[in-house]
Coordinates of C-alpha atoms in Angstrom, one line a residue:
M451 CA -0.4 0.1 -0.3
I452 CA 2.6 2.6 1.2
F453 CA 4.6 1.2 -2.4
L454 CA 1.1 2.2 -4.1
L455 CA 1.1 5.8 -2.7
W456 CA 4.6 5.9 -3.0
C457 CA 4.2 5.9 -7.2
I458 CA 0.6 8.0 -7.3
F459 CA 2.6 10.8 -5.7
A460 CA 6.2 10.0 -7.9
G461 CA 3.4 10.6 -11.0
L462 CA 1.4 12.6 -10.2
A463 CA 4.8 15.2 -9.6
A464 CA 6.4 13.9 -13.0
V465 CA 3.0 15.2 -13.9
A466 CA 3.7 18.6 -12.4
R467 CA 7.0 18.6 -13.7
A468 CA 5.8 18.0 -17.0
E469 CA 3.3 21.1 -16.9
D470 CA 6.3 24.3 -16.2
P471 CA 8.9 23.9 -19.2
Y472 CA 12.5 24.6 -18.6
L473 CA 14.9 27.4 -20.0
F474 CA 18.4 26.3 -19.8
F475 CA 20.8 29.0 -20.1
T476 CA 24.7 29.2 -19.6
W477 CA 27.0 32.4 -18.8
N478 CA 30.0 33.0 -18.5
I479 CA 31.4 36.0 -16.3
T480 CA 34.0 38.0 -17.9
Y481 CA 36.2 41.4 -17.8
G482 CA 35.5 43.8 -20.3
T483 CA 36.4 48.0 -21.5
L484 CA 33.6 49.8 -22.3
S485 CA 32.9 53.4 -22.5
P486 CA 29.5 53.4 -20.6
L487 CA 29.9 57.5 -19.6
G488 CA 32.5 58.3 -23.0
V489 CA 35.6 57.5 -20.8
P490 CA 37.0 53.5 -21.4
Q491 CA 36.6 51.7 -18.4
Q492 CA 36.6 48.1 -16.9
V493 CA 32.7 46.5 -16.6
I494 CA 31.8 43.1 -16.2
L495 CA 30.2 41.6 -19.3
I496 CA 27.9 38.2 -19.4
N497 CA 28.6 36.2 -22.4
G498 CA 29.9 39.6 -23.8
Q499 CA 27.1 41.3 -23.1
F500 CA 26.6 44.6 -20.8
P501 CA 23.6 43.9 -19.5
G502 CA 23.2 40.8 -19.6
P503 CA 21.4 38.6 -21.8
E504 CA 17.2 38.9 -20.5
I505 CA 15.6 36.0 -19.7
N506 CA 12.3 35.9 -21.0
S507 CA 10.2 34.1 -18.6
T508 CA 6.7 32.3 -18.2
S509 CA 5.0 32.5 -14.9
N510 CA 6.2 29.0 -13.6
N511 CA 8.7 28.2 -15.5
N512 CA 12.0 26.7 -14.3
V513 CA 14.4 28.4 -15.1
V514 CA 18.1 26.7 -14.8
I515 CA 21.5 28.7 -15.2
N516 CA 24.6 27.9 -15.3
V517 CA 27.4 30.2 -14.9
F518 CA 30.6 30.1 -14.8
N519 CA 33.1 32.5 -12.7
N520 CA 36.5 34.1 -15.3
I521 CA 36.6 37.0 -13.1
D522 CA 39.6 37.1 -10.4
E523 CA 36.7 37.7 -7.6
P524 CA 34.2 35.4 -5.7
F525 CA 31.4 35.9 -7.7
L526 CA 27.7 35.6 -7.1
L527 CA 24.0 36.2 -9.3
S528 CA 20.5 37.6 -6.8
W529 CA 17.0 37.4 -8.8
S530 CA 15.8 41.3 -7.8
G531 CA 11.8 40.2 -6.8
I532 CA 11.5 37.1 -7.4
Q533 CA 10.2 35.1 -4.5
Q534 CA 11.5 32.1 -4.7
R535 CA 9.4 30.2 -3.0
K536 CA 10.4 27.8 -0.9
N537 CA 13.9 28.1 -2.5
S538 CA 16.0 31.1 0.0
W539 CA 19.2 28.2 -1.6
Q540 CA 18.8 30.3 -4.3
E541 CA 18.4 33.1 -3.7
G542 CA 22.4 34.3 -4.6
M543 CA 23.1 36.3 -2.2
P544 CA 26.3 36.5 1.1
G545 CA 23.9 35.6 3.5
T546 CA 22.0 32.7 1.8
N547 CA 24.7 31.2 -0.8
C548 CA 28.7 30.8 -0.8
P549 CA 31.0 32.7 -3.4
I550 CA 32.0 31.5 -7.4
Q551 CA 35.2 31.3 -7.0
P552 CA 37.5 31.8 -10.0
G553 CA 37.7 29.7 -11.9
Q554 CA 34.6 27.8 -10.6
N555 CA 31.1 27.4 -11.9
Y556 CA 27.5 27.0 -10.5
T557 CA 23.8 26.2 -11.7
Y558 CA 21.3 27.9 -9.9
H559 CA 17.8 26.2 -10.2
F560 CA 14.4 28.3 -9.5
Q561 CA 11.1 28.3 -10.7
V562 CA 9.8 32.2 -11.0
K563 CA 6.1 30.4 -9.2
D564 CA 3.0 32.0 -9.2
Q565 CA 4.2 35.4 -10.5
I566 CA 4.6 37.9 -13.2
G567 CA 6.1 41.2 -13.8
S568 CA 9.1 43.2 -14.1
Y569 CA 12.2 42.2 -12.6
Y570 CA 15.9 42.3 -13.0
Y571 CA 19.0 40.1 -11.7
F572 CA 22.4 41.9 -10.6
P573 CA 25.6 40.8 -9.1
S574 CA 25.3 40.6 -4.9
T575 CA 28.7 40.5 -3.8
A576 CA 31.5 43.1 -3.5
M577 CA 30.8 46.3 -5.4
H578 CA 30.0 44.4 -8.7
K579 CA 27.3 46.3 -9.6
A580 CA 28.9 49.3 -9.9
A581 CA 31.1 47.2 -12.7
G582 CA 27.5 46.3 -14.8
G583 CA 27.3 42.3 -14.2
Y584 CA 23.4 42.7 -13.9
G585 CA 20.3 42.6 -16.7
G586 CA 16.4 41.9 -17.6
L587 CA 14.3 39.5 -16.0
R588 CA 10.4 39.3 -17.0
V589 CA 7.9 37.1 -16.0
N590 CA 5.2 37.0 -18.6
S591 CA 2.1 35.6 -17.8
R592 CA 0.7 32.5 -18.8
L593 CA -1.7 32.5 -21.7
L594 CA -4.3 30.9 -20.3
I595 CA -5.2 34.1 -17.6
P596 CA -6.1 37.5 -18.6
V597 CA -4.3 39.7 -18.1
P598 CA -5.8 43.8 -18.6
Y599 CA -4.9 45.3 -21.7
A600 CA -4.0 44.3 -25.0
D601 CA -0.8 42.4 -26.2
P602 CA 1.7 45.2 -27.4
E603 CA 3.1 45.1 -30.0
D604 CA 6.2 44.3 -28.4
D605 CA 8.2 44.6 -25.3
Y606 CA 10.9 46.4 -24.6
T607 CA 13.9 46.6 -21.2
V608 CA 15.1 49.5 -20.1
L609 CA 18.0 49.2 -17.6
A610 CA 18.8 52.8 -16.4
G611 CA 21.0 54.5 -13.2
D612 CA 23.6 56.2 -12.3
W613 CA 26.6 55.0 -12.8
Y614 CA 30.6 55.9 -11.7
T615 CA 33.6 56.0 -14.4
E616 CA 36.0 55.0 -11.4
G617 CA 36.0 51.3 -11.5
H618 CA 33.8 48.7 -8.5
A619 CA 37.9 47.7 -7.1
T620 CA 38.5 51.8 -6.8
L621 CA 34.9 52.2 -5.3
R622 CA 35.8 49.3 -2.9
K623 CA 38.7 51.0 -2.0
Q624 CA 37.2 53.7 -1.0
L625 CA 34.7 52.5 1.3
D626 CA 36.9 50.2 2.8
S627 CA 38.9 53.5 3.6
G628 CA 36.4 54.7 5.5
K629 CA 36.1 58.0 3.2
A630 CA 32.2 58.1 1.5
L631 CA 31.3 57.9 -2.4
G632 CA 31.3 61.5 -4.6
R633 CA 28.5 61.9 -6.6
P634 CA 27.9 59.4 -9.4
D635 CA 29.9 60.8 -13.0
G636 CA 26.0 60.1 -14.8
V637 CA 23.6 57.6 -15.4
V638 CA 23.4 55.1 -17.9
I639 CA 19.8 53.9 -20.6
N640 CA 20.9 49.9 -21.2
G641 CA 24.7 50.3 -21.1
K642 CA 25.6 53.7 -22.3
A643 CA 25.1 57.7 -21.5
G644 CA 23.6 59.4 -24.6
K645 CA 22.9 63.3 -25.7
V646 CA 21.1 65.5 -27.5
G647 CA 22.4 65.9 -30.8
D648 CA 24.7 61.6 -31.1
K649 CA 23.8 60.4 -34.2
D650 CA 23.6 56.8 -32.5
E651 CA 21.1 53.9 -34.0
P652 CA 17.7 54.3 -31.9
L653 CA 17.5 52.3 -28.7
F654 CA 13.8 51.1 -29.8
T655 CA 11.7 51.7 -33.0
M656 CA 8.0 51.9 -32.8
K657 CA 5.7 51.3 -35.6
P658 CA 2.4 54.2 -36.0
D659 CA -0.3 53.5 -34.0
K660 CA 0.5 50.4 -32.5
T661 CA 0.9 50.4 -28.9
Y662 CA 4.1 49.1 -27.0
K663 CA 5.1 47.7 -23.4
Y664 CA 7.9 49.3 -21.5
R665 CA 10.1 47.6 -18.9
I666 CA 12.1 50.0 -16.7
C667 CA 13.9 48.6 -13.6
N668 CA 16.3 51.9 -11.8
V669 CA 19.3 49.4 -11.4
G670 CA 21.5 52.6 -10.3
I671 CA 23.7 52.7 -7.3
R672 CA 22.8 56.1 -5.1
N673 CA 19.9 57.8 -7.3
S674 CA 15.8 57.9 -7.5
I675 CA 15.7 58.2 -11.6
N676 CA 12.8 59.9 -12.9
F677 CA 11.8 58.1 -16.8
R678 CA 10.0 60.0 -19.7
I679 CA 9.5 60.2 -23.6
Q680 CA 9.4 63.1 -25.3
G681 CA 5.6 63.8 -27.0
H682 CA 4.3 60.7 -25.7
A683 CA 1.8 59.8 -21.8
L684 CA 3.2 57.2 -19.9
K685 CA 0.3 54.3 -19.1
L686 CA 1.2 52.2 -15.8
V687 CA 0.0 48.8 -16.1
E688 CA 2.2 47.0 -14.1
L689 CA 4.1 47.5 -10.5
E690 CA 7.0 45.1 -9.6
G691 CA 4.4 42.5 -9.6
S692 CA 1.0 43.8 -10.3
H693 CA -1.3 44.6 -11.9
V694 CA -2.5 48.8 -10.7
L695 CA -4.6 51.3 -12.0
Q696 CA -4.1 52.1 -15.5
N697 CA -3.6 55.8 -14.8
E698 CA -1.9 57.5 -17.3
Y699 CA 1.3 59.9 -16.4
E700 CA 3.7 62.2 -18.2
S701 CA 6.6 61.0 -16.2
L702 CA 7.6 58.1 -13.8
D703 CA 9.7 58.7 -10.6
I704 CA 11.1 55.3 -10.1
H705 CA 13.6 54.2 -7.1
L706 CA 16.1 52.6 -6.4
G707 CA 15.7 48.8 -7.4
Q708 CA 12.2 49.3 -8.1
C709 CA 10.3 48.5 -11.4
F710 CA 7.9 49.3 -13.4
G711 CA 5.8 48.1 -16.6
V712 CA 4.7 50.9 -19.3
L713 CA 2.4 51.1 -22.4
V714 CA 3.5 53.7 -24.3
T715 CA 0.9 54.0 -28.0
A716 CA 2.9 55.8 -31.3
N717 CA 0.6 58.4 -32.0
Q718 CA 2.9 61.3 -33.0
P719 CA 4.0 62.6 -36.0
P720 CA 7.0 59.8 -37.5
K721 CA 10.0 61.1 -36.3
D722 CA 12.3 60.4 -33.5
Y723 CA 11.9 60.9 -30.4
Y724 CA 13.3 61.3 -26.8
L725 CA 13.6 59.0 -24.3
V726 CA 15.2 60.3 -21.1
V727 CA 16.0 59.2 -17.7
S728 CA 17.5 61.6 -15.2
S729 CA 18.6 61.6 -11.5
R730 CA 15.9 62.7 -9.4
L731 CA 16.1 64.6 -5.7
T732 CA 19.4 65.4 -5.8
K733 CA 21.0 68.8 -6.3
Y734 CA 23.2 68.0 -8.8
V735 CA 21.3 66.3 -11.9
H736 CA 22.4 64.3 -14.5
T737 CA 20.9 63.4 -17.7
S738 CA 21.0 61.0 -20.1
V739 CA 18.8 60.1 -23.5
R740 CA 18.1 57.2 -25.9
I741 CA 16.6 57.9 -29.4
I742 CA 13.5 56.4 -30.1
R743 CA 12.5 56.1 -33.9
Y744 CA 9.4 55.4 -35.3
T745 CA 9.3 53.1 -38.2
N746 CA 8.5 55.7 -41.0
G747 CA 10.2 58.5 -38.9
K748 CA 10.8 61.9 -41.3
G749 CA 12.9 63.7 -38.5
P750 CA 15.3 63.9 -36.3
A751 CA 14.0 63.9 -31.7
D752 CA 13.3 68.2 -30.9
S753 CA 16.4 68.8 -28.7
V754 CA 14.3 70.0 -26.1
L755 CA 13.3 67.8 -23.8
P756 CA 10.3 67.6 -21.6
E757 CA 11.7 68.9 -17.6
A758 CA 11.3 66.4 -14.6
P759 CA 9.5 67.1 -12.0
V760 CA 11.2 69.3 -8.6
G761 CA 10.8 68.0 -5.1
W762 CA 9.9 65.5 -3.4
A763 CA 6.2 66.4 -2.8
W764 CA 5.3 65.7 -6.4
S765 CA 6.8 62.1 -6.3
L766 CA 4.8 61.3 -3.1
N767 CA 1.8 62.4 -4.8
Q768 CA 2.7 59.9 -7.5
F769 CA 3.1 57.4 -4.9
R770 CA -0.6 57.9 -3.3
S771 CA -1.8 57.5 -7.4
F772 CA -0.6 53.6 -7.7
R773 CA -3.2 51.2 -7.2
W774 CA -3.6 47.6 -6.9
N775 CA -6.2 46.7 -9.4
L776 CA -8.1 44.1 -7.5
T777 CA -10.5 42.7 -10.5
A778 CA -7.4 41.5 -12.6
S779 CA -6.1 38.1 -12.3
A780 CA -1.9 37.8 -11.5
A781 CA -0.5 34.8 -12.1
R782 CA -3.3 32.2 -11.2
P783 CA -7.1 33.3 -11.9
N784 CA -8.3 34.4 -8.4
P785 CA -7.8 38.3 -8.8
Q786 CA -5.4 40.6 -7.1
G787 CA -7.9 41.6 -4.1
S788 CA -9.1 38.4 -3.2
Y789 CA -6.4 38.8 -0.3
H790 CA -8.0 41.2 2.0
Y791 CA -5.0 42.5 4.1
G792 CA -6.3 45.5 5.9
S793 CA -8.3 42.4 7.9
I794 CA -5.7 40.2 9.1
E795 CA -4.5 41.2 13.1
I796 CA -1.3 42.0 13.4
T797 CA 1.1 39.6 15.3
R798 CA 4.3 41.8 15.5
T799 CA 5.2 45.5 14.7
V800 CA 8.9 46.0 14.2
K801 CA 10.2 49.5 12.9
L802 CA 13.9 50.1 12.1
V803 CA 15.4 53.4 11.7
S804 CA 19.0 53.6 9.4
H805 CA 21.6 56.2 10.5
P806 CA 24.9 56.9 9.2
E807 CA 28.5 57.0 12.3
Q808 CA 31.9 56.4 12.6
V809 CA 33.8 53.1 13.8
D810 CA 37.6 53.6 14.3
G811 CA 37.2 56.7 12.5
K812 CA 35.2 54.4 9.5
L813 CA 32.0 55.5 8.0
R814 CA 29.5 53.0 8.6
Y815 CA 25.4 52.7 8.3
A816 CA 23.3 51.0 10.6
I817 CA 19.5 49.8 11.2
N818 CA 18.5 50.1 15.3
G819 CA 22.0 49.5 16.1
V820 CA 23.6 47.4 14.0
S821 CA 25.8 47.6 11.1
H822 CA 25.7 43.7 9.7
T823 CA 28.1 42.5 8.4
D824 CA 28.7 38.9 6.4
P825 CA 30.8 35.9 8.1
D826 CA 32.8 33.8 6.1
T827 CA 29.6 30.7 6.5
P828 CA 26.4 32.4 5.2
L829 CA 23.8 32.0 7.5
K830 CA 21.7 29.4 6.3
L831 CA 23.9 26.9 5.5
A832 CA 25.0 28.0 9.5
E833 CA 21.2 27.6 10.1
Y834 CA 20.5 24.2 8.4
Y835 CA 23.9 23.1 9.6
G836 CA 23.0 23.7 13.4
V837 CA 25.9 26.0 13.7
A838 CA 23.9 29.2 14.1
D839 CA 25.6 30.5 17.4
K840 CA 29.0 30.0 16.9
L841 CA 28.4 33.3 14.4
F842 CA 25.6 34.9 15.7
K843 CA 22.7 36.2 17.7
Y844 CA 18.9 36.6 16.8
D845 CA 17.0 39.6 17.2
A846 CA 20.1 41.5 18.0
I847 CA 18.4 44.8 17.5
P848 CA 15.1 46.0 19.0
D849 CA 11.5 45.7 17.1
D850 CA 11.5 50.1 18.5
A851 CA 14.3 52.1 17.9
P852 CA 15.3 53.7 20.5
A853 CA 14.5 57.4 20.6
N854 CA 18.0 58.1 20.3
V855 CA 19.6 55.5 18.0
Q856 CA 21.3 58.5 15.9
S857 CA 23.0 59.2 18.9
N858 CA 24.4 55.6 19.9
L859 CA 27.0 53.7 20.1
I860 CA 26.7 51.0 16.6
T861 CA 27.4 47.6 16.8
I862 CA 29.2 45.4 13.4
Q863 CA 28.4 42.0 13.6
P864 CA 25.5 39.7 11.4
N865 CA 22.0 41.0 12.1
V866 CA 19.7 38.7 11.8
L867 CA 15.5 39.0 12.9
N868 CA 13.5 36.0 14.1
F869 CA 9.6 35.9 12.9
T870 CA 7.5 33.0 13.9
F871 CA 6.2 31.4 10.1
R872 CA 3.2 32.5 8.5
N873 CA 2.8 35.2 11.3
F874 CA 0.7 38.7 9.6
I875 CA 4.2 41.6 10.8
E876 CA 4.2 45.1 9.7
I877 CA 7.1 46.8 9.1
I878 CA 8.1 50.9 9.7
F879 CA 10.5 52.0 8.1
E880 CA 11.5 56.2 9.6
N881 CA 14.0 57.8 8.0
H882 CA 15.8 61.0 10.0
E883 CA 17.6 62.1 7.0
K884 CA 18.2 64.7 4.9
G885 CA 18.4 62.0 1.9
I886 CA 15.6 59.5 0.2
Q887 CA 16.2 56.2 1.0
S888 CA 15.5 52.8 -0.5
F889 CA 15.0 49.1 0.7
H890 CA 14.3 45.5 -0.7
L891 CA 13.3 42.7 1.1
D892 CA 14.0 39.4 -1.0
G893 CA 11.0 35.9 -0.7
Y894 CA 7.8 38.6 -0.6
S895 CA 6.1 40.9 -2.1
F896 CA 4.6 43.1 0.4
F897 CA 1.9 45.8 0.6
A898 CA 2.8 49.0 1.2
V899 CA 0.6 50.9 2.6
G900 CA 1.8 54.1 3.7
I901 CA 4.7 57.2 3.3
E902 CA 4.3 60.3 4.9
P903 CA 6.1 62.8 6.7
G904 CA 7.4 63.1 10.2
R905 CA 7.8 59.7 13.0
W906 CA 5.7 57.0 12.8
T907 CA 3.2 57.0 15.8
P908 CA 0.1 53.6 16.5
D909 CA -2.0 56.4 15.8
K910 CA -0.5 56.5 11.7
R911 CA -2.3 53.4 11.3
E912 CA -5.6 55.3 10.6
K913 CA -3.6 57.0 7.5
Y914 CA -3.2 53.6 6.0
N915 CA -4.2 52.3 2.7
L916 CA -5.8 49.4 3.6
L917 CA -8.0 48.3 0.9
D918 CA -6.2 48.6 -2.1
A919 CA -2.5 49.1 -1.5
V920 CA 0.0 48.1 -4.0
S921 CA 1.8 44.6 -3.2
R922 CA 5.2 45.1 -4.6
N923 CA 9.0 44.1 -2.8
T924 CA 10.5 47.9 -2.9
I925 CA 9.2 50.8 -0.8
H926 CA 11.3 54.5 -0.6
V927 CA 11.3 57.1 2.4
F928 CA 11.3 60.0 1.6
P929 CA 13.5 63.2 4.0
K930 CA 12.1 63.4 7.4
S931 CA 9.3 60.5 6.7
W932 CA 8.2 57.1 7.4
A933 CA 7.1 54.0 4.8
A934 CA 4.3 51.3 6.3
I935 CA 4.4 47.7 4.5
M936 CA 2.3 44.6 5.7
L937 CA 3.2 41.0 4.4
T938 CA 2.9 37.6 5.6
F939 CA 6.0 36.2 6.4
D940 CA 4.7 32.6 4.7
N941 CA 7.8 31.9 3.0
A942 CA 10.2 29.8 5.0
G943 CA 14.0 31.1 4.5
M944 CA 16.9 33.3 4.6
W945 CA 16.1 36.5 2.7
N946 CA 17.7 39.5 2.8
L947 CA 16.1 43.3 3.3
R948 CA 18.7 45.3 2.0
S949 CA 19.4 49.0 1.4
Q950 CA 19.3 50.1 -2.4
Q951 CA 21.8 52.0 -2.2
L952 CA 25.1 50.1 -3.1
E953 CA 27.0 52.3 -0.8
R954 CA 25.0 52.2 2.9
Q955 CA 24.5 47.9 1.6
Y956 CA 27.8 47.6 1.2
L957 CA 28.6 49.4 4.7
G958 CA 26.6 47.3 7.1
Q959 CA 22.5 49.3 5.7
Q960 CA 20.9 45.9 5.4
L961 CA 20.4 42.9 7.9
Y962 CA 18.8 38.9 7.4
I963 CA 15.2 38.1 8.2
S964 CA 14.8 33.9 9.4
V965 CA 11.3 32.5 8.8
S966 CA 11.7 28.8 10.1
S967 CA 9.4 25.7 9.2
P968 CA 9.4 23.7 13.1
A969 CA 8.0 20.9 10.9
R970 CA 11.3 20.4 8.7
S971 CA 8.4 19.8 5.8
L972 CA 9.5 19.6 2.3
R973 CA 5.4 21.3 2.4
D974 CA 6.9 24.3 3.6
E975 CA 11.5 24.6 2.1
Y976 CA 13.1 22.5 0.0
N977 CA 16.3 20.5 0.9
I978 CA 19.5 22.1 0.5
P979 CA 20.2 21.6 -3.5
D980 CA 23.1 18.7 -3.8
N981 CA 25.1 21.0 -6.0
A982 CA 25.4 23.5 -3.0
L983 CA 28.7 25.2 -2.9
L984 CA 29.9 24.7 1.0
C985 CA 32.1 27.4 2.8
G986 CA 33.3 28.4 5.9
I987 CA 32.4 26.1 9.7
V988 CA 29.7 23.7 7.6
K989 CA 32.5 23.1 4.6
D990 CA 33.1 19.3 6.3
L991 CA 30.2 18.9 8.5
P992 CA 28.1 15.9 7.7
K993 CA 25.2 17.3 6.0
P994 CA 21.9 16.8 7.9
P995 CA 19.1 14.8 7.5
P996 CA 16.5 15.7 4.9
Y997 CA 13.3 17.4 4.9
T998 CA 10.5 15.0 4.5
I999 CA 7.0 15.1 3.0
F1000 CA 5.9 13.7 6.3

């Protein structure tokens, strides 16, 4: 009887696997010399490309990527916004994976399970992202799931952000010496900056009267950006994996790490137009352009660029206009709004305050008094092998940041919060500084229920959007303001919560969230992969007993 049940289970599993196609990739990581801002410099290439190859997948596809590290430093890739359900083993962060050593390879295997939307991947080790190594990752809706807009004529990805002409090794040495990075040197769009009057080939082409989808991600290092296209309205349809109410905008502020999907209709006189990206909410403004050409175009783009908005009040009002489309299906047939998050009781509230501080004369960034550092053994491996107590302590920071947190001395250590599986949590990000901040949480989408000026207090919950806040994975916090998110920690694993500003992240403005299932069941989390790289104190330890389904 047991054998019969096993056969039935195995057969069902085989059928399930057969329904989910596989995508296979082989990627070679190398250095190359390019001139993103017109100055030759070393960049990180994937298969000779910068940006790297785009992953064009469909919900529930299995993605298998064999990564060969041919640079002279340990290397990892992470998949921003991909939830890695039950599978933080594939997250590719220093707290979850041993790095791929020079001359070695590692095969990632993950499923874009029950997701749609616009995402990207990036190198998570050292300051490698400042040298490139990133690329687009789209997850299309399955054909049987209706999308709340007509199929576009084509689908374009725009990876934009600020850029330094100094190499990543130089930037890292500067941070290691205790100095802050200066302002970026410019803005690149799909690996290259452009100026008005350049005779470059068009980045994209559009047929008259056709509608195109543009997926725009801010893959920069330090600054928010504003995105706009001369003479064309931007109809927002998707935001980090959620369909949204389809409002039209002249331009969009896209903060660090965020990805938007917009529809653009080629309804203007046939000629060239500039796609414009400029830095936002900074004293200095860098602007870059690339050409969009109508296929029957006759004439150059207008040299006068549309202006970006001024001040962050405009950006705050734009955030308030974003609303979840409660009637649209997401990756499953049921409507997005069928999950009534506003009626669930909060079981734990955590308030996180970030701040800079000098430690032994060197700049560090902390959250609630702790500046994170990665041990030689990834936190997830230490936890799985039962040796976590040798490397870190859970909950080293309080749930409620002290009122004077910025005047306290900070501690440099691994920063790991332990959360109860399937509890509903409220997290408050409070920004006491003069610049904007941006945070991303791996492994989840959360409801961005509010952003407001001032300090957060419990009565601020009255201002939350508890009906149609957008489910997303990155949240920004304006200067001297707070932001609130709500989510259920139902994805077992070790997950990184980080500043999207690379300098702050590198200097400790991040932490890990441990969500453990006490059952140690395959229903809640997958076993460690057979090909997992081992390092640090777990390298020669015997493998723990595997999880089982029973």
